[in-house]
Amino acid sequence: QVQLAESGGGSVQDGGSLTLSCTASGYTYCMGWFRQAQGKEREGVAIASPGAMYIHYADSVKGRFTISRANDGKTLTLQMNSLKPEDTAMYYCAAEHRVRGEDWADCRLRFANSDYGSRGQGTPVTVSS
């Protein structure tokens, strides 16, 4: 499994922007962002293949968040615009090493099930109204 380190969380007002970054110690094909609000289950935010050839977003963030990933796969970024109070959560960078080869469909399925095996410590995002 890879080690993941996030940065960039913080506090903003409704409508503000933040950028999260994640650096991985190694390569995995599937990599993305999840979040967990207090008292709620973890949910997927977005995933990207290396070089962002393939990208998928949760419906709740489409049109507001942009995920990008370096060609070597080790750096992942989430640009968050038009933030809302309901985006308040701990955001985690995650990677999944059990996918065989470059199986994007498996990345999507595991994303839907919040089944990514490696996770960073998380970075908090707070959006106030």
PDB file of C-alpha atoms in Angstrom:
ATOM      1  CA  GLN A   1       0.000   0.000   0.000  1.00  0.00           C
ATOM      2  CA  VAL A   2       1.057   3.574  -0.601  1.00  0.00           C
ATOM      3  CA  GLN A   3       1.456   6.341   1.936  1.00  0.00           C
ATOM      4  CA  LEU A   4      -0.633   9.431   1.250  1.00  0.00           C
ATOM      5  CA  ALA A   5      -0.237  12.967   2.576  1.00  0.00           C
ATOM      6  CA  GLU A   6      -2.858  15.685   2.125  1.00  0.00           C
ATOM      7  CA  SER A   7      -2.587  19.445   2.468  1.00  0.00           C
ATOM      8  CA  GLY A   8      -4.630  22.540   1.750  1.00  0.00           C
ATOM      9  CA  GLY A   9      -7.709  22.317   3.945  1.00  0.00           C
ATOM     10  CA  GLY A  10      -9.035  25.314   5.834  1.00  0.00           C
ATOM     11  CA  SER A  11     -12.004  27.524   6.576  1.00  0.00           C
ATOM     12  CA  VAL A  12     -13.848  29.623   4.028  1.00  0.00           C
ATOM     13  CA  GLN A  13     -17.182  31.329   3.697  1.00  0.00           C
ATOM     14  CA  ASP A  14     -20.077  30.131   1.580  1.00  0.00           C
ATOM     15  CA  GLY A  15     -19.118  30.539  -2.085  1.00  0.00           C
ATOM     16  CA  GLY A  16     -15.381  30.477  -1.406  1.00  0.00           C
ATOM     17  CA  SER A  17     -12.654  28.292  -2.881  1.00  0.00           C
ATOM     18  CA  LEU A  18      -9.977  25.927  -1.609  1.00  0.00           C
ATOM     19  CA  THR A  19      -7.421  23.674  -3.240  1.00  0.00           C
ATOM     20  CA  LEU A  20      -6.443  20.322  -1.736  1.00  0.00           C
ATOM     21  CA  SER A  21      -3.284  18.468  -2.681  1.00  0.00           C
ATOM     22  CA  CYS A  22      -2.127  14.917  -2.079  1.00  0.00           C
ATOM     23  CA  THR A  23       1.235  13.276  -2.608  1.00  0.00           C
ATOM     24  CA  ALA A  24       1.622   9.499  -2.805  1.00  0.00           C
ATOM     25  CA  SER A  25       4.723   7.479  -1.943  1.00  0.00           C
ATOM     26  CA  GLY A  26       4.131   5.143  -4.858  1.00  0.00           C
ATOM     27  CA  TYR A  27       1.957   4.437  -7.864  1.00  0.00           C
ATOM     28  CA  THR A  28      -1.584   3.109  -7.940  1.00  0.00           C
ATOM     29  CA  TYR A  29      -3.961   3.346 -10.871  1.00  0.00           C
ATOM     30  CA  CYS A  30      -7.006   4.371  -8.826  1.00  0.00           C
ATOM     31  CA  MET A  31      -6.703   7.485  -6.709  1.00  0.00           C
ATOM     32  CA  GLY A  32      -9.177  10.059  -5.495  1.00  0.00           C
ATOM     33  CA  TRP A  33     -10.832  12.058  -2.756  1.00  0.00           C
ATOM     34  CA  PHE A  34     -13.386  11.019  -0.180  1.00  0.00           C
ATOM     35  CA  ARG A  35     -14.964  13.017   2.612  1.00  0.00           C
ATOM     36  CA  GLN A  36     -16.695  12.371   5.891  1.00  0.00           C
ATOM     37  CA  ALA A  37     -18.824  14.880   7.701  1.00  0.00           C
ATOM     38  CA  GLN A  38     -19.400  14.573  11.416  1.00  0.00           C
ATOM     39  CA  GLY A  39     -22.057  11.968  12.117  1.00  0.00           C
ATOM     40  CA  LYS A  40     -22.259  10.850   8.496  1.00  0.00           C
ATOM     41  CA  GLU A  41     -20.822   8.026   6.438  1.00  0.00           C
ATOM     42  CA  ARG A  42     -17.795   8.488   4.240  1.00  0.00           C
ATOM     43  CA  GLU A  43     -18.649   9.414   0.657  1.00  0.00           C
ATOM     44  CA  GLY A  44     -16.692   9.608  -2.544  1.00  0.00           C
ATOM     45  CA  VAL A  45     -15.979  13.033  -4.009  1.00  0.00           C
ATOM     46  CA  ALA A  46     -13.955  12.403  -7.165  1.00  0.00           C
ATOM     47  CA  ILE A  47     -11.423  10.007  -8.700  1.00  0.00           C
ATOM     48  CA  ALA A  48      -8.892  10.281 -11.507  1.00  0.00           C
ATOM     49  CA  SER A  49      -6.612   7.932 -13.412  1.00  0.00           C
ATOM     50  CA  PRO A  50      -2.974   8.953 -13.986  1.00  0.00           C
ATOM     51  CA  GLY A  51      -2.765  12.081 -16.135  1.00  0.00           C
ATOM     52  CA  ALA A  52      -6.516  12.495 -15.519  1.00  0.00           C
ATOM     53  CA  MET A  53      -7.312  10.475 -18.635  1.00  0.00           C
ATOM     54  CA  TYR A  54     -10.413   9.256 -16.849  1.00  0.00           C
ATOM     55  CA  ILE A  55     -12.282  11.299 -14.234  1.00  0.00           C
ATOM     56  CA  HIS A  56     -15.445  10.748 -12.229  1.00  0.00           C
ATOM     57  CA  TYR A  57     -17.278  13.056  -9.829  1.00  0.00           C
ATOM     58  CA  ALA A  58     -20.009  12.593  -7.287  1.00  0.00           C
ATOM     59  CA  ASP A  59     -23.185  14.340  -8.411  1.00  0.00           C
ATOM     60  CA  SER A  60     -23.028  16.655  -5.401  1.00  0.00           C
ATOM     61  CA  VAL A  61     -19.786  18.292  -6.593  1.00  0.00           C
ATOM     62  CA  LYS A  62     -20.118  18.243 -10.388  1.00  0.00           C
ATOM     63  CA  GLY A  63     -19.557  21.662 -11.908  1.00  0.00           C
ATOM     64  CA  ARG A  64     -17.962  23.004  -8.714  1.00  0.00           C
ATOM     65  CA  PHE A  65     -14.950  20.753  -8.064  1.00  0.00           C
ATOM     66  CA  THR A  66     -12.124  19.879 -10.444  1.00  0.00           C
ATOM     67  CA  ILE A  67      -9.780  16.953  -9.901  1.00  0.00           C
ATOM     68  CA  SER A  68      -6.391  16.707 -11.579  1.00  0.00           C
ATOM     69  CA  ARG A  69      -3.591  14.175 -11.395  1.00  0.00           C
ATOM     70  CA  ALA A  70       0.003  14.180 -12.572  1.00  0.00           C
ATOM     71  CA  ASN A  71       1.101  11.845 -15.371  1.00  0.00           C
ATOM     72  CA  ASP A  72       3.291   9.855 -12.958  1.00  0.00           C
ATOM     73  CA  GLY A  73       0.201   9.378 -10.808  1.00  0.00           C
ATOM     74  CA  LYS A  74       1.769  10.511  -7.566  1.00  0.00           C
ATOM     75  CA  THR A  75       0.260  13.990  -7.178  1.00  0.00           C
ATOM     76  CA  LEU A  76      -3.477  14.593  -6.926  1.00  0.00           C
ATOM     77  CA  THR A  77      -5.228  17.948  -6.656  1.00  0.00           C
ATOM     78  CA  LEU A  78      -8.823  18.948  -5.933  1.00  0.00           C
ATOM     79  CA  GLN A  79      -9.842  22.494  -6.819  1.00  0.00           C
ATOM     80  CA  MET A  80     -13.041  23.313  -4.939  1.00  0.00           C
ATOM     81  CA  ASN A  81     -15.074  26.328  -6.029  1.00  0.00           C
ATOM     82  CA  SER A  82     -18.488  27.625  -4.991  1.00  0.00           C
ATOM     83  CA  LEU A  83     -18.162  25.847  -1.677  1.00  0.00           C
ATOM     84  CA  LYS A  84     -21.301  25.312   0.386  1.00  0.00           C
ATOM     85  CA  PRO A  85     -21.777  24.658   4.098  1.00  0.00           C
ATOM     86  CA  GLU A  86     -22.754  21.085   3.240  1.00  0.00           C
ATOM     87  CA  ASP A  87     -19.236  20.559   1.854  1.00  0.00           C
ATOM     88  CA  THR A  88     -17.902  20.826   5.405  1.00  0.00           C
ATOM     89  CA  ALA A  89     -16.090  17.572   6.196  1.00  0.00           C
ATOM     90  CA  MET A  90     -12.765  15.883   6.682  1.00  0.00           C
ATOM     91  CA  TYR A  91     -11.341  15.247   3.213  1.00  0.00           C
ATOM     92  CA  TYR A  92      -9.199  12.205   2.598  1.00  0.00           C
ATOM     93  CA  CYS A  93      -6.927  11.313  -0.263  1.00  0.00           C
ATOM     94  CA  ALA A  94      -7.311   7.619  -1.073  1.00  0.00           C
ATOM     95  CA  ALA A  95      -5.742   5.043  -3.336  1.00  0.00           C
ATOM     96  CA  GLU A  96      -6.666   1.487  -4.251  1.00  0.00           C
ATOM     97  CA  HIS A  97      -3.943  -1.063  -5.025  1.00  0.00           C
ATOM     98  CA  ARG A  98      -6.167  -4.151  -5.496  1.00  0.00           C
ATOM     99  CA  VAL A  99      -7.321  -3.146  -8.985  1.00  0.00           C
ATOM    100  CA  ARG A 100      -5.637  -5.309 -11.635  1.00  0.00           C
ATOM    101  CA  GLY A 101      -3.956  -3.314 -14.384  1.00  0.00           C
ATOM    102  CA  GLU A 102      -5.787  -0.219 -15.622  1.00  0.00           C
ATOM    103  CA  ASP A 103      -9.348  -1.237 -14.858  1.00  0.00           C
ATOM    104  CA  TRP A 104     -11.220   2.067 -14.655  1.00  0.00           C
ATOM    105  CA  ALA A 105     -14.548   0.295 -14.242  1.00  0.00           C
ATOM    106  CA  ASP A 106     -13.210  -1.335 -11.072  1.00  0.00           C
ATOM    107  CA  CYS A 107     -11.978   2.065  -9.838  1.00  0.00           C
ATOM    108  CA  ARG A 108     -15.517   3.434 -10.342  1.00  0.00           C
ATOM    109  CA  LEU A 109     -17.156   0.467  -8.619  1.00  0.00           C
ATOM    110  CA  ARG A 110     -14.885   0.711  -5.579  1.00  0.00           C
ATOM    111  CA  PHE A 111     -15.467   4.471  -5.478  1.00  0.00           C
ATOM    112  CA  ALA A 112     -19.226   3.894  -5.375  1.00  0.00           C
ATOM    113  CA  ASN A 113     -18.712   1.510  -2.469  1.00  0.00           C
ATOM    114  CA  SER A 114     -16.166   3.777  -0.692  1.00  0.00           C
ATOM    115  CA  ASP A 115     -13.795   0.795  -0.957  1.00  0.00           C
ATOM    116  CA  TYR A 116     -10.333   2.297  -1.364  1.00  0.00           C
ATOM    117  CA  GLY A 117      -7.742   0.567   0.776  1.00  0.00           C
ATOM    118  CA  SER A 118      -5.176   3.308   1.436  1.00  0.00           C
ATOM    119  CA  ARG A 119      -6.096   6.624   2.999  1.00  0.00           C
ATOM    120  CA  GLY A 120      -4.257   9.676   4.258  1.00  0.00           C
ATOM    121  CA  GLN A 121      -4.723  11.370   7.626  1.00  0.00           C
ATOM    122  CA  GLY A 122      -7.226  13.802   6.167  1.00  0.00           C
ATOM    123  CA  THR A 123      -7.459  17.559   5.954  1.00  0.00           C
ATOM    124  CA  PRO A 124     -10.434  19.524   7.346  1.00  0.00           C
ATOM    125  CA  VAL A 125     -12.617  21.771   5.234  1.00  0.00           C
ATOM    126  CA  THR A 126     -15.084  24.096   6.942  1.00  0.00           C
ATOM    127  CA  VAL A 127     -17.524  26.262   5.013  1.00  0.00           C
ATOM    128  CA  SER A 128     -19.474  28.806   7.006  1.00  0.00           C
ATOM    129  CA  SER A 129     -22.692  30.494   5.935  1.00  0.00           C
TER     130      SER A 129
END
